[in-house]
Coordinates of C-alpha atoms in Angstrom, one line a residue:
X2 CA 67.9 89.0 170.8
X3 CA 67.2 86.6 167.7
X4 CA 69.2 83.9 166.2
X5 CA 70.6 85.7 162.4
X6 CA 71.3 83.0 160.2
X7 CA 72.3 84.4 157.3
X8 CA 74.9 87.0 158.5
X9 CA 76.6 83.9 160.9
X10 CA 76.9 81.8 157.1
X11 CA 78.6 84.7 155.2
X12 CA 81.0 85.2 158.2
X13 CA 82.0 81.2 157.8
X14 CA 80.9 81.0 154.2
X15 CA 83.1 83.9 152.5
X16 CA 86.5 83.8 150.9
X17 CA 89.3 83.1 152.4
X18 CA 92.4 81.3 151.8
X19 CA 93.6 77.5 152.5
X20 CA 93.4 76.3 155.6
X21 CA 96.2 76.6 158.3
X22 CA 96.4 72.9 159.0
X23 CA 99.6 73.9 161.6
X24 CA 97.4 75.7 163.6
X25 CA 97.1 74.1 167.2
X26 CA 93.1 74.9 167.8
X27 CA 90.8 72.7 166.5
X28 CA 87.9 74.6 167.9
X29 CA 87.8 78.1 169.9
X30 CA 83.7 79.1 171.2
X31 CA 83.1 82.5 173.4
X32 CA 80.0 83.8 174.4
X33 CA 78.4 81.7 172.2
X34 CA 74.5 81.1 172.7
X35 CA 72.1 78.9 170.3
X36 CA 68.5 78.7 169.7
X37 CA 66.5 76.3 168.4
X38 CA 62.9 77.4 167.5
X39 CA 61.9 80.4 170.2
X40 CA 64.3 78.1 172.7
X41 CA 67.1 79.5 174.0
X42 CA 69.1 75.7 174.4
X43 CA 73.3 76.7 174.6
X44 CA 73.9 79.4 177.1
X45 CA 77.2 81.7 177.7
X46 CA 79.3 78.5 175.8
X47 CA 83.1 79.2 176.1
X48 CA 85.4 76.4 174.7
X49 CA 88.5 75.8 173.5
X50 CA 89.4 72.4 171.8
X51 CA 93.0 71.6 171.1
X52 CA 93.2 69.9 167.4
X53 CA 94.5 66.2 167.5
X54 CA 92.9 66.7 172.0
X55 CA 91.0 63.9 173.4
X56 CA 87.6 65.0 174.6
X57 CA 84.7 63.4 176.1
X58 CA 81.0 65.4 176.5
X59 CA 79.2 64.1 179.2
X60 CA 76.0 64.9 180.3
X61 CA 72.3 63.4 181.0
X62 CA 69.4 63.5 178.0
X63 CA 68.5 67.2 177.3
X64 CA 71.5 68.7 178.5
X65 CA 72.7 70.4 175.1
X66 CA 75.8 67.7 174.1
X67 CA 74.0 66.9 170.4
X68 CA 73.4 71.0 169.9
X69 CA 76.9 71.8 171.2
X70 CA 78.1 69.4 168.4
X71 CA 75.9 70.8 165.9
X72 CA 77.1 74.1 166.6
X73 CA 81.0 72.7 166.6
X74 CA 79.8 71.5 162.6
X75 CA 77.9 74.3 161.7
X76 CA 75.2 72.8 161.4
X77 CA 73.3 75.3 163.4
X78 CA 74.1 78.9 164.1
X79 CA 74.8 81.3 167.3
X80 CA 73.1 83.9 168.0
X81 CA 74.4 87.5 167.2
X82 CA 75.8 89.4 169.5
X83 CA 78.1 91.4 170.8
X84 CA 81.7 89.0 172.0
X85 CA 80.5 86.2 170.6
X86 CA 82.7 84.4 168.3
X87 CA 83.2 81.1 166.1
X88 CA 86.7 80.1 165.4
X89 CA 87.4 76.7 163.3
X90 CA 90.9 75.4 162.3
X91 CA 91.7 79.2 163.7
X92 CA 89.5 80.4 161.2
X93 CA 86.6 82.3 161.5
X94 CA 85.7 82.1 157.8
X95 CA 84.9 79.2 155.8
X96 CA 83.2 77.7 152.9
X97 CA 81.3 74.9 154.8
X98 CA 81.9 72.6 152.0
X99 CA 85.8 73.0 152.1
X100 CA 85.3 72.7 156.2
X101 CA 83.5 69.6 156.2
X102 CA 86.6 68.1 154.8
X103 CA 88.4 68.5 157.8
X104 CA 86.5 66.8 160.9
X105 CA 84.2 63.4 160.2
X106 CA 81.0 63.2 161.9
X107 CA 79.7 60.2 163.1
X108 CA 75.9 61.1 164.6
X109 CA 73.9 59.2 167.0
X110 CA 71.2 56.9 165.1
X111 CA 71.1 53.8 163.2
X112 CA 72.5 54.0 159.9
X113 CA 69.0 53.9 157.7
X114 CA 68.4 57.5 159.8
X115 CA 72.4 58.5 159.2
X116 CA 72.0 57.5 156.0
X117 CA 68.4 58.8 154.2
X118 CA 67.3 56.8 150.4
X119 CA 65.7 54.6 148.8
X120 CA 68.9 52.8 147.5
X121 CA 71.1 52.6 151.1
X122 CA 70.5 49.0 152.0
X123 CA 71.5 47.5 148.0
X124 CA 74.5 49.6 148.7
X125 CA 77.6 47.7 149.2
X126 CA 79.9 48.8 152.0
X127 CA 82.1 50.5 150.2
X128 CA 79.9 52.3 148.1
X129 CA 78.9 54.1 151.5
X130 CA 81.7 54.8 152.3
X131 CA 82.8 56.6 148.8
X132 CA 79.5 58.0 148.9
X133 CA 80.7 59.8 151.8
X134 CA 83.0 62.2 149.9
X135 CA 79.3 63.4 148.5
X136 CA 77.5 63.7 151.7
X137 CA 75.2 61.1 149.6
X138 CA 73.2 57.7 150.2
X139 CA 75.0 56.0 148.0
X140 CA 76.4 56.3 144.8
X141 CA 74.1 58.3 142.5
X142 CA 74.7 57.6 138.3
X143 CA 75.4 61.6 138.0
X144 CA 78.6 61.3 141.0
X145 CA 81.6 61.6 139.6
X146 CA 84.0 58.9 141.1
X147 CA 87.9 59.2 140.9
X148 CA 90.2 56.1 141.5
X149 CA 91.6 58.3 144.1
X150 CA 88.1 58.5 145.9
X151 CA 88.7 54.5 146.0
X152 CA 91.3 54.3 146.8
X153 CA 90.7 56.2 150.3
X154 CA 87.4 54.6 150.7
X155 CA 89.1 51.3 150.9
X156 CA 92.1 53.0 153.1
X157 CA 89.2 54.1 155.5
X158 CA 87.7 50.2 155.6
X159 CA 91.2 49.2 156.1
X160 CA 91.5 51.6 158.7
X161 CA 89.1 50.8 161.2
X162 CA 89.9 46.8 159.8
X163 CA 86.4 46.9 158.5
X164 CA 88.2 45.7 154.5
X165 CA 85.5 42.7 154.9
X166 CA 82.3 44.6 154.5
X167 CA 83.5 46.3 150.9
X168 CA 81.3 44.1 149.4
X169 CA 78.6 43.5 151.4
X170 CA 75.2 45.0 151.4
X171 CA 74.3 47.6 153.9
X172 CA 70.8 46.0 153.9
X173 CA 72.3 42.7 155.2
X174 CA 74.6 44.5 157.9
X175 CA 74.3 44.1 161.2
X176 CA 74.2 47.6 164.1
X177 CA 77.6 47.4 164.9
X178 CA 78.8 46.9 161.0
X179 CA 76.8 49.5 160.1
X180 CA 78.4 51.6 162.9
X181 CA 81.6 50.8 161.1
X182 CA 80.4 52.0 157.8
X183 CA 79.6 55.5 159.4
X184 CA 83.1 55.8 160.7
X185 CA 84.6 54.6 157.4
X186 CA 83.0 57.5 155.6
X187 CA 83.8 59.9 158.4
X188 CA 87.8 59.3 157.7
X189 CA 87.5 59.3 154.2
X190 CA 88.5 63.2 153.9
X191 CA 91.4 62.3 156.5
X192 CA 89.9 64.6 159.2
X193 CA 92.4 65.7 162.0
X194 CA 89.1 65.8 164.3
X195 CA 86.0 63.3 164.5
X196 CA 83.0 64.0 166.2
X197 CA 81.0 61.3 167.4
X198 CA 77.2 62.0 168.8
X199 CA 76.7 58.6 171.0
X200 CA 78.4 56.0 168.5
X201 CA 76.9 53.2 171.2
X202 CA 73.6 54.4 171.2
X203 CA 71.5 50.6 169.8
X204 CA 74.9 48.8 169.7
X205 CA 75.0 45.5 172.0
X206 CA 77.7 44.4 173.9
X207 CA 80.1 42.7 171.5
X208 CA 79.4 45.4 168.8
X209 CA 79.8 48.2 171.4
X210 CA 83.5 46.5 172.3
X211 CA 84.5 46.6 168.6
X212 CA 83.7 50.5 168.5
X213 CA 85.3 51.2 171.4
X214 CA 88.7 49.5 170.1
X215 CA 88.7 51.1 166.9
X216 CA 87.9 54.0 168.5
X217 CA 91.5 53.3 170.3
X218 CA 93.2 52.8 167.2
X219 CA 92.1 56.0 165.9
X220 CA 93.0 57.9 168.5
X221 CA 96.6 55.9 169.1
X222 CA 97.3 57.1 165.5
X223 CA 96.7 61.0 166.3
X224 CA 93.2 61.5 165.0
X225 CA 91.5 64.0 167.3
X226 CA 87.9 62.8 169.5
X227 CA 85.4 64.7 170.5
X228 CA 83.4 62.4 171.9
X229 CA 79.1 63.1 173.4
X230 CA 77.6 60.3 175.3
X231 CA 76.1 60.1 178.7
X232 CA 77.2 56.3 179.0
X233 CA 80.6 56.5 181.4
X234 CA 81.8 53.3 179.9
X235 CA 81.9 55.0 175.6
X236 CA 84.8 57.1 177.6
X237 CA 87.9 55.5 176.3
X238 CA 91.0 55.2 178.4
X239 CA 93.1 57.5 175.9
X240 CA 90.1 60.7 176.9
X241 CA 91.9 62.5 179.5
X242 CA 89.5 65.9 179.3
X243 CA 85.9 65.8 180.2
X244 CA 83.8 68.2 179.6
X245 CA 80.2 68.9 182.0
X246 CA 77.2 69.6 180.6
X247 CA 73.5 70.5 182.5
X248 CA 71.0 73.0 181.4
X249 CA 72.3 74.1 177.8
X250 CA 75.8 75.0 179.9
X251 CA 79.3 73.7 180.5
X252 CA 79.3 73.2 184.0
X253 CA 83.0 71.6 184.5
X254 CA 85.7 71.3 182.4
X255 CA 89.1 69.5 183.3
X256 CA 90.9 66.2 183.9
X257 CA 88.6 63.0 184.0
X258 CA 90.7 61.9 187.3
X259 CA 88.5 65.2 188.9
X260 CA 85.7 64.8 187.4
X261 CA 84.4 61.4 186.6
X262 CA 83.9 60.6 190.8
X263 CA 80.5 59.2 192.1
X264 CA 79.8 62.9 193.5
X265 CA 80.5 64.9 190.8
X266 CA 78.2 62.2 188.6
X267 CA 75.5 62.1 191.1
X268 CA 74.9 66.1 191.3
X269 CA 74.9 66.0 187.4
X270 CA 72.4 63.3 186.7
X271 CA 70.9 64.1 189.9
X272 CA 70.3 60.0 190.3
X273 CA 72.9 58.7 193.0
X274 CA 76.0 57.2 190.1
X275 CA 78.4 54.2 191.8
X276 CA 81.7 53.8 190.0
X277 CA 83.4 50.9 189.2
X278 CA 87.1 50.4 187.5
X279 CA 87.8 47.5 185.5
X280 CA 91.5 47.8 184.8
X281 CA 91.7 50.9 182.3
X282 CA 87.8 51.4 182.1
X283 CA 84.9 53.4 183.9
X284 CA 81.1 51.9 184.4
X285 CA 78.5 53.1 186.7
X286 CA 75.6 51.9 188.1

């Protein structure tokens, strides 16, 4: 079977009515296989995530976690085959520009890779967040910025307690501060679901603590979280459901108490794993 991007794009970007904002499901994947180049990297994915649900996707490097996020956000397309279906917020047909206003995405890596552009370093934090409305690295002269956009960008910064970064230049920010700007960019559309791919990468201990505190606030406010990681410490206490991946497949899906055990994780990562608990948090070594 060959990937047929044009067919899937037609399904997802065709004319459709308003989003079903009252629906209970963020995502439904059925019999989804994804190829990257000549290699199939996701196999027979069946997955449903409710809107507002807090979920962690855990697995070793190369298991397909990041590819799953790309499939969720329609940045890559499944192989077309009988029985395959992709439904997002209750629909299988979307204008992609409209769709991406309904969820926010925070990718892996530092800001320089997530926000390419020669002017990024001399862009203020507020302008970088406003540019999120346009999926741009900075506020280019041709972009029309409304007063509502500025208000909502300031609101996003305030929501994650980062208003002090509004006037600071991105090029002068720490890695943790840049990550908070990325989260604010993802929040400017007031999404129902936030998808995070290895959000704590390259952060020191203090920045990891700030990030986790920020995500806990968002979770308590009702924003759904889908967190992709291979670090047990990234899994917030608010996350009650865990999905384990290996070899491009979902090998387990259930309550954290059942899946975050030493035996399960030792098998998943193919190495002895010990688990410790500090109040609500888990850590491994």
